[in-house]
Short mmCIF file of C-alpha atoms and ligand atoms in Angstrom, two decimals:
data_model
loop_
_atom_site.label_atom_id
_atom_site.label_comp_id
_atom_site.label_asym_id
_atom_site.label_seq_id
_atom_site.Cartn_x
_atom_site.Cartn_y
_atom_site.Cartn_z
CA UNK A 100 83.64 120.52 94.66
CA UNK A 101 86.71 118.83 94.74
CA UNK A 102 86.66 115.60 96.50
CA UNK A 103 89.67 114.12 95.38
CA UNK A 104 92.48 116.64 96.40
CA UNK A 105 93.01 118.07 99.85
CA UNK A 106 94.00 122.06 100.01
CA UNK A 107 97.46 123.00 100.60
CA UNK A 108 96.86 122.05 104.38
CA UNK A 109 95.93 119.24 103.78
CA UNK A 110 92.10 119.77 104.49
CA UNK A 111 89.42 117.56 102.71
CA UNK A 112 86.33 120.04 103.80
CA UNK A 113 86.74 120.04 107.39
CA UNK A 114 88.77 117.02 107.94
CA UNK A 115 92.56 116.49 107.73
CA UNK A 116 95.32 119.18 108.38
CA UNK A 117 98.51 118.04 110.84
CA UNK A 118 98.03 117.74 114.46
CA UNK A 119 101.50 116.85 115.40
CA UNK A 120 104.03 117.13 118.39
CA UNK A 121 106.34 119.73 117.84
CA UNK A 122 109.10 116.99 117.49
CA UNK A 123 107.57 115.45 114.64
CA UNK A 124 107.38 118.97 112.70
CA UNK A 125 110.70 118.44 110.69
CA UNK A 126 109.84 115.33 109.34
CA UNK A 127 106.31 116.16 108.05
CA UNK A 128 107.31 119.48 106.97
CA UNK A 129 110.18 117.64 104.96
CA UNK A 130 107.52 115.22 103.13
CA UNK A 131 104.95 117.84 102.78
CA UNK A 132 107.90 119.88 100.92
CA UNK A 133 108.83 117.45 98.86
CA UNK A 134 106.31 114.66 98.07
CA UNK A 135 104.64 116.00 95.27
CA UNK A 136 107.72 116.94 93.30
CA UNK A 137 109.76 113.71 93.76
CA UNK A 138 106.44 111.17 93.12
CA UNK A 139 105.32 112.92 90.08
CA UNK A 140 108.93 113.39 88.71
CA UNK A 141 109.69 110.86 85.47
CA UNK A 142 112.45 109.35 87.06
CA UNK A 143 110.66 107.88 89.98
CA UNK A 144 107.86 107.04 87.94
CA UNK A 145 109.85 105.19 85.75
CA UNK A 146 110.99 102.83 88.58
CA UNK A 147 107.78 102.94 90.17
CA UNK A 148 105.66 101.81 87.27
CA UNK A 149 108.38 99.22 85.93
CA UNK A 150 108.18 97.64 89.58
CA UNK A 151 104.14 97.69 89.74
CA UNK A 152 104.02 95.70 86.60
CA UNK A 153 106.85 93.44 86.78
CA UNK A 154 107.29 92.82 90.25
CA UNK A 155 104.09 93.07 91.92
CA UNK A 156 102.20 91.87 88.71
CA UNK A 157 99.80 94.72 88.27
CA UNK A 158 97.42 95.64 86.16
CA UNK A 159 95.67 93.27 88.67
CA UNK A 160 92.40 91.58 86.41
CA UNK A 161 89.08 93.08 86.64
CA UNK A 162 86.78 89.79 86.48
CA UNK A 163 83.25 89.33 85.95
CA UNK A 164 82.08 87.19 88.39
CA UNK A 165 79.60 85.39 86.64
CA UNK A 166 78.17 82.89 89.32
CA UNK A 167 77.56 85.93 91.84
CA UNK A 168 75.95 88.25 89.42
CA UNK A 169 73.69 85.53 88.62
CA UNK A 170 72.77 85.14 92.24
CA UNK A 171 72.19 88.78 92.85
CA UNK A 172 70.79 89.33 89.47
CA UNK A 173 73.37 92.08 88.43
CA UNK A 174 76.21 92.82 86.80
CA UNK A 175 79.27 91.92 89.35
CA UNK A 176 83.14 92.89 88.93
CA UNK A 177 85.53 92.05 91.20
CA UNK A 178 88.81 94.35 91.19
CA UNK A 179 91.33 91.22 91.78
CA UNK A 180 93.78 93.30 94.16
CA UNK A 181 93.86 89.82 96.01
CA UNK A 182 96.30 88.79 92.92
CA UNK A 183 98.67 91.37 93.71
CA UNK A 184 102.49 90.31 95.05
CA UNK A 185 102.12 89.75 98.95
CA UNK A 186 98.02 89.50 98.44
CA UNK A 187 96.65 92.59 98.78
CA UNK A 188 96.34 96.39 97.67
CA UNK A 189 99.03 97.51 100.29
CA UNK A 190 102.29 96.86 98.35
CA UNK A 191 101.29 99.62 95.96
CA UNK A 192 101.64 102.20 98.89
CA UNK A 193 104.64 100.46 100.41
CA UNK A 194 106.72 100.08 97.36
CA UNK A 195 105.61 103.88 96.39
CA UNK A 196 106.83 105.10 99.84
CA UNK A 197 109.94 103.39 100.29
CA UNK A 198 110.97 104.36 97.23
CA UNK A 199 110.25 107.95 98.44
CA UNK A 200 112.10 107.51 101.81
CA UNK A 201 115.36 106.14 99.84
CA UNK A 202 115.11 109.53 98.07
CA UNK A 203 114.76 111.42 100.80
CA UNK A 204 117.81 109.71 102.30
CA UNK A 205 116.26 107.73 104.72
CA UNK A 206 117.96 104.40 106.07
CA UNK A 207 115.46 103.03 108.38
CA UNK A 208 111.72 102.44 107.90
CA UNK A 209 109.09 101.88 110.24
CA UNK A 210 105.51 100.64 109.85
CA UNK A 211 102.48 99.84 111.88
CA UNK A 212 100.08 96.66 110.78
CA UNK A 213 96.76 95.41 111.48
CA UNK A 214 95.99 92.15 109.46
CA UNK A 215 99.80 92.01 108.67
CA UNK A 216 99.38 92.94 104.77
CA UNK A 217 100.76 96.22 105.02
CA UNK A 218 103.50 95.11 107.46
CA UNK A 219 104.20 92.14 105.05
CA UNK A 220 103.91 94.71 101.91
CA UNK A 221 106.65 97.03 103.81
CA UNK A 222 109.02 94.25 104.93
CA UNK A 223 109.21 93.12 100.94
CA UNK A 224 109.63 96.66 99.97
CA UNK A 225 112.53 97.04 102.10
CA UNK A 226 114.04 93.52 101.63
CA UNK A 227 113.82 94.68 97.69
CA UNK A 228 115.36 98.17 98.07
CA UNK A 229 117.63 97.11 100.85
CA UNK A 230 116.71 99.13 103.96
CA UNK A 231 116.10 98.21 107.54
CA UNK A 232 112.50 97.42 108.70
CA UNK A 233 110.60 97.53 111.99
CA UNK A 234 107.00 96.81 112.20
CA UNK A 235 104.69 97.75 114.86
CA UNK A 236 101.84 95.34 115.61
CA UNK A 237 99.09 94.85 118.42
CA UNK A 238 99.72 91.85 120.75
CA UNK A 239 96.14 90.38 119.78
CA UNK A 240 96.78 91.36 115.92
CA UNK A 241 100.00 89.28 116.23
CA UNK A 242 97.87 86.26 117.51
CA UNK A 243 95.03 86.33 115.10
CA UNK A 244 97.35 86.97 111.67
CA UNK A 245 100.35 84.53 112.77
CA UNK A 246 101.26 83.77 109.23
CA UNK A 247 101.77 87.29 108.14
CA UNK A 248 104.07 87.67 111.40
CA UNK A 249 105.97 84.75 110.11
CA UNK A 250 106.62 86.10 106.59
CA UNK A 251 107.79 89.67 108.10
CA UNK A 252 110.25 87.64 109.97
CA UNK A 253 111.60 85.87 107.13
CA UNK A 254 111.64 88.97 105.14
CA UNK A 255 114.13 90.50 107.64
CA UNK A 256 111.90 92.90 109.70
CA UNK A 257 111.30 93.34 113.29
CA UNK A 258 108.54 92.92 114.56
CA UNK A 259 107.47 94.72 117.65
CA UNK A 260 104.11 93.99 119.64
CA UNK A 261 102.33 96.85 121.07
CA UNK A 262 100.83 95.99 124.37
CA UNK A 263 98.47 99.07 125.46
CA UNK A 264 94.98 99.97 124.95
CA UNK A 265 93.07 97.00 122.81
CA UNK A 266 96.49 95.57 121.65
CA UNK A 267 95.40 96.07 117.92
CA UNK A 268 95.72 98.47 115.10
CA UNK A 269 95.47 101.83 116.84
CA UNK A 270 97.87 101.08 119.55
CA UNK A 271 100.40 100.25 116.76
CA UNK A 272 100.16 103.35 114.95
CA UNK A 273 100.48 105.23 118.24
CA UNK A 274 104.21 102.89 118.86
CA UNK A 275 105.25 104.06 115.64
CA UNK A 276 104.48 107.60 116.01
CA UNK A 277 106.48 107.51 119.24
CA UNK A 278 109.66 105.63 117.28
CA UNK A 279 109.56 108.20 114.72
CA UNK A 280 109.58 111.26 117.15
CA UNK A 281 112.47 109.50 118.64
CA UNK A 282 114.33 108.73 115.28
CA UNK A 283 113.58 111.93 113.05
CA UNK A 284 116.54 112.26 111.09
CA UNK A 285 117.26 108.58 109.41
CA UNK A 286 113.65 106.91 109.58
CA UNK A 287 110.50 107.38 107.48
CA UNK A 288 107.27 106.15 108.86
CA UNK A 289 105.48 104.31 105.58
CA UNK A 290 101.78 104.54 107.26
CA UNK A 291 99.74 102.10 105.72
CA UNK A 292 96.14 103.82 104.96
CA UNK A 293 94.75 107.02 104.32
CA UNK A 294 95.21 108.42 107.90
CA UNK A 295 97.96 110.22 109.74
CA UNK A 296 98.93 114.18 109.58
CA UNK A 297 99.04 116.03 106.22
CA UNK A 298 100.67 114.73 103.33
CA UNK A 299 99.97 111.08 104.30
CA UNK A 300 96.23 110.52 103.30
CA UNK A 301 97.25 112.54 99.72
CA UNK A 302 99.98 110.57 99.50
CA UNK A 303 98.53 107.17 100.39
CA UNK A 304 95.60 107.74 98.34
CA UNK A 305 97.85 109.33 95.04
CA UNK A 306 99.55 105.68 95.42
CA UNK A 307 96.39 103.41 95.66
CA UNK A 308 94.87 105.55 92.81
CA UNK A 309 96.36 103.07 90.07
CA UNK A 310 93.11 100.94 91.60
CA UNK A 311 90.41 103.19 89.67
CA UNK A 312 92.85 104.00 87.35
CA UNK A 313 92.96 100.55 85.72
CA UNK A 314 89.35 99.58 86.30
CA UNK A 315 88.04 102.93 84.12
CA UNK A 316 90.70 101.58 81.41
CA UNK A 317 89.33 97.85 82.17
CA UNK A 318 85.72 98.73 81.75
CA UNK A 319 86.38 100.68 78.69
CA UNK A 320 87.88 97.52 77.24
CA UNK A 321 85.24 95.27 78.47
CA UNK A 322 81.97 97.11 78.17
CA UNK A 323 82.71 100.08 76.07
CA UNK A 324 82.40 102.73 79.09
CA UNK A 325 84.72 103.94 81.34
CA UNK A 326 82.32 104.52 84.51
CA UNK A 327 80.68 101.74 86.32
CA UNK A 328 77.22 102.64 87.98
CA UNK A 329 78.71 101.67 91.48
CA UNK A 330 81.90 100.83 93.00
CA UNK A 331 82.22 99.21 96.31
CA UNK A 332 85.12 98.96 98.92
CA UNK A 333 85.43 98.34 102.54
CA UNK A 334 86.92 100.91 104.93
CA UNK A 335 89.70 100.41 107.62
CA UNK A 336 91.34 103.82 107.61
CA UNK A 337 90.43 103.53 103.89
CA UNK A 338 93.41 103.05 101.53
CA UNK A 339 92.05 100.56 99.37
CA UNK A 340 88.63 102.29 99.53
CA UNK A 341 90.43 105.43 98.38
CA UNK A 342 92.16 103.91 95.57
CA UNK A 343 88.87 102.10 94.12
CA UNK A 344 87.09 105.59 94.44
CA UNK A 345 89.76 108.33 93.30
CA UNK A 346 88.98 108.75 89.64
CA UNK A 347 85.61 108.26 90.25
CA UNK A 348 84.46 111.02 92.83
CA UNK A 349 84.47 113.80 90.42
CA UNK A 350 82.01 111.46 88.06
CA UNK A 351 78.63 112.19 89.41
CA UNK A 352 77.08 109.26 87.69
CA UNK A 353 78.98 106.89 89.53
CA UNK A 354 77.78 105.82 92.93
CA UNK A 355 80.04 105.14 96.10
CA UNK A 356 79.44 102.57 98.58
CA UNK A 357 81.88 102.29 101.66
CA UNK A 358 81.59 99.18 103.82
CA UNK A 359 82.44 99.48 107.18
CA UNK A 360 83.05 97.16 110.42
CA UNK A 361 80.04 96.70 112.03
CA UNK A 362 81.52 94.00 114.64
CA UNK A 363 78.86 92.32 116.90
CA UNK A 364 76.71 95.18 115.68
CA UNK A 365 76.96 99.05 116.09
CA UNK A 366 74.87 99.45 119.33
CA UNK A 367 76.66 96.66 120.73
CA UNK A 368 79.60 98.67 122.46
CA UNK A 369 82.03 95.92 120.14
CA UNK A 370 82.32 97.91 116.66
CA UNK A 371 84.40 99.49 114.54
CA UNK A 372 81.52 101.39 112.11
CA UNK A 373 83.09 104.92 112.57
CA UNK A 374 80.70 107.13 110.42
CA UNK A 375 77.86 105.41 112.45
CA UNK A 376 79.30 106.10 115.84
CA UNK A 377 82.08 108.61 115.64
CA UNK A 378 82.28 112.53 116.30
CA UNK A 379 84.59 114.73 114.82
CA UNK A 380 87.90 114.52 116.68
CA UNK A 381 91.86 114.54 116.14
CA UNK A 382 93.20 111.01 115.72
CA UNK A 383 97.17 109.85 114.78
CA UNK A 384 97.66 113.77 113.58
CA UNK A 385 94.45 114.29 111.89
CA UNK A 386 90.76 115.89 112.34
CA UNK A 387 88.46 113.26 111.32
CA UNK A 388 85.40 111.43 112.43
CA UNK A 389 86.46 109.51 115.66
CA UNK A 390 84.60 106.86 118.00
CA UNK A 391 85.18 108.43 121.13
CA UNK A 392 83.80 109.29 124.41
CA UNK A 393 82.17 112.82 125.43
CA UNK A 394 85.46 113.79 126.64
CA UNK A 395 87.73 112.94 123.73
CA UNK A 396 89.20 109.38 125.16
CA UNK A 397 89.14 106.81 122.19
CA UNK A 398 86.60 103.95 122.29
CA UNK A 399 88.38 100.74 121.66
CA UNK A 400 87.08 99.18 118.65
CA UNK A 401 86.25 95.61 117.80
CA UNK A 402 86.04 93.89 114.32
CA UNK A 403 86.62 90.21 113.25
CA UNK A 404 88.83 91.51 111.18
CA UNK A 405 92.15 92.89 112.10
CA UNK A 406 92.32 95.53 109.26
CA UNK A 407 89.22 97.17 109.82
CA UNK A 408 89.49 97.42 113.54
CA UNK A 409 90.37 100.85 113.93
CA UNK A 410 88.42 103.67 115.96
CA UNK A 411 88.67 106.10 113.08
CA UNK A 412 88.67 106.81 109.22
CA UNK A 413 90.57 108.88 107.09
CA UNK A 414 90.03 112.63 106.33
CA UNK A 415 88.88 111.82 102.33
CA UNK A 416 86.37 109.27 103.63
CA UNK A 417 84.77 111.67 106.37
CA UNK A 418 84.36 114.23 103.57
CA UNK A 419 82.63 111.99 101.22
CA UNK A 420 80.33 110.89 104.18
CA UNK A 421 79.63 114.09 105.36
CA UNK A 422 78.65 115.77 101.99
CA UNK A 423 76.71 112.46 101.42
CA UNK A 424 78.79 111.48 98.21
CA UNK A 425 79.26 107.85 99.42
CA UNK A 426 76.58 105.84 101.05
CA UNK A 427 78.18 104.30 104.40
CA UNK A 428 76.79 100.39 105.52
CA UNK A 429 77.86 98.91 108.79
CA UNK A 430 78.50 95.01 107.94
CA UNK A 431 78.43 92.67 111.16
CA UNK A 432 81.28 89.77 111.61
CA UNK A 433 78.67 87.40 110.73
CA UNK A 434 77.67 89.04 107.91
CA UNK A 435 81.38 89.14 106.51
CA UNK A 436 81.75 85.54 107.16
CA UNK A 437 78.68 84.42 105.24
CA UNK A 438 80.07 86.49 102.68
CA UNK A 439 83.47 84.88 102.67
CA UNK A 440 82.33 81.37 102.42
CA UNK A 441 79.47 82.24 99.75
CA UNK A 442 82.26 83.93 97.51
CA UNK A 443 84.65 80.66 97.88
CA UNK A 444 81.71 78.50 96.99
CA UNK A 445 80.41 80.51 94.05
CA UNK A 446 83.29 81.74 92.61
CA UNK A 447 86.79 79.43 94.00
CA UNK A 448 88.18 82.66 95.36
CA UNK A 449 89.03 82.81 99.18
CA UNK A 450 88.69 86.42 100.10
CA UNK A 451 90.39 88.49 103.10
CA UNK A 452 87.86 88.86 106.14
CA UNK A 453 88.38 92.64 105.34
CA UNK A 454 86.94 92.59 101.54
CA UNK A 455 84.56 90.33 102.83
CA UNK A 456 82.65 93.31 104.07
CA UNK A 457 82.74 95.18 100.98
CA UNK A 458 80.97 91.68 99.38
CA UNK A 459 78.23 91.85 101.87
CA UNK A 460 76.81 94.82 100.46
CA UNK A 461 75.12 92.51 98.39
CA UNK A 462 72.94 91.23 100.69
CA UNK A 463 72.01 94.92 102.16
CA UNK A 464 71.49 96.88 98.80
CA UNK A 465 69.48 96.15 96.02
CA UNK A 466 71.14 96.43 92.49
CA UNK A 467 68.74 96.63 88.82
CA UNK A 468 69.69 93.66 86.36
CA UNK A 469 71.95 96.32 84.31
CA UNK A 470 73.82 97.77 86.36
CA UNK A 471 77.82 97.18 86.38
CA UNK A 472 78.74 96.62 90.11
CA UNK A 473 82.71 96.93 90.78
CA UNK A 474 83.81 95.86 93.90
CA UNK A 475 87.39 95.63 95.09
CA UNK A 476 88.58 92.54 96.63
CA UNK A 477 91.61 94.17 98.56
CA UNK A 478 92.98 90.98 99.46
CA UNK A 479 93.34 87.22 99.57
CA UNK A 480 92.04 84.97 102.61
CA UNK A 481 95.26 83.01 103.62
CA UNK A 482 96.36 85.16 106.96
CA UNK A 483 92.29 84.49 107.53
CA UNK A 484 92.45 80.59 107.38
CA UNK A 485 92.38 79.87 111.15
CA UNK A 486 89.47 82.08 111.98
CA UNK A 487 87.64 80.28 108.48
CA UNK A 488 88.61 77.00 109.78
CA UNK A 489 86.96 77.89 113.27
CA UNK A 490 83.65 78.82 111.84
CA UNK A 491 83.43 75.68 109.76
CA UNK A 492 84.07 73.39 112.78
CA UNK A 493 81.65 75.56 115.06
C1 PLP B 735 93.27 92.87 102.77
C2 PLP B 735 92.69 94.16 103.62
N1 PLP B 735 91.95 94.68 103.20
C3 PLP B 735 91.33 95.72 103.56
C4 PLP B 735 92.46 96.60 104.81
C5 PLP B 735 91.74 97.85 105.22
O1 PLP B 735 92.69 98.91 105.21
P1 PLP B 735 92.44 99.98 104.27
O2 PLP B 735 91.28 100.54 104.69
O3 PLP B 735 93.74 100.99 104.26
O4 PLP B 735 92.20 99.26 102.87
C6 PLP B 735 93.68 95.75 105.22
C7 PLP B 735 94.27 96.29 106.27
O5 PLP B 735 94.97 95.59 106.75
C8 PLP B 735 93.93 94.31 104.09
O6 PLP B 735 94.79 93.66 104.66
#
């Protein structure tokens, strides 16, 4: 079974495809026809790899977390995506897509953002490569991730609030899709996760796959073998997880763990744990698991972390879940907060709230003493300081 790549219509098993209004057809078809040829060309790879190395700062370290390992009596390595330029894994994809957009002759970039990391990464790539940038962001997220809003503005992007629905990530995606329909010729939509119509899930997974490529090389150097026993990552739409799992999904001995946002608890009515609560449906252009009512209305999600506050998951992950190739955990707000404080205290690293959901798996699952456990630290916690400080005070 091939987990890594979709079929020619963009399907991972029964999930994926391109469910789009007619007006978007030319854009999506243009991408479908051209993305692989462009991104696999030597000329593209030379420019992209050079930027990843000299601008983003890759390879990111694979850090053996001695104190955390001691506490959980296992061997824990952190893949330090938080050390990328702009503070998260999102730049791997944003730079790749903006380079692709330029080659397609686009002059205007739109993006959605939840935690603001993808918005900042896209605004950064646009500043560097000289393209106009518009970022849609839910009104609630604009409030809770204020430092990233300021950064986007300083980088020259226009930040447009999404004021419908729960005023979070899903609503920002809706606004961005609406914009793309109205500006089909000049504009490329830089989707920030492995969601959306084919080819976006595959395109984003390929740009993020550098994470597991490096993990393999770094493990080989450190412990003499490429495969760990476990890889763990948090899942919003699923891009850091797709990147962390990519080169391991066909390696049977590597166990895969995904952490979803449980919010106040899966049964609380305030959750974003899609694999626990979702059913087969179509959201933002692809068929996947979606949190929805019996008649197909999307249920408003909740998570303390803006980047995981999404009522769906990418088709790649829905397939891993359905086939039981990955084990999914639901991590509540409170558990993620505890893990953020624990990592800070034990290792001197302040993680993003999203990444803290992946760390919290350590409290849910018992690992053996010799297990090699790699956790993707998808981003740094600077943007979440207000939330963390509120917790310290209360
Ligand atoms: C640091 C960080 N981690 C994880 C995520 C979740 O996104 P994804 O599931 O696409 O990796 C976000 C989203 O904004 C983020 O900022």
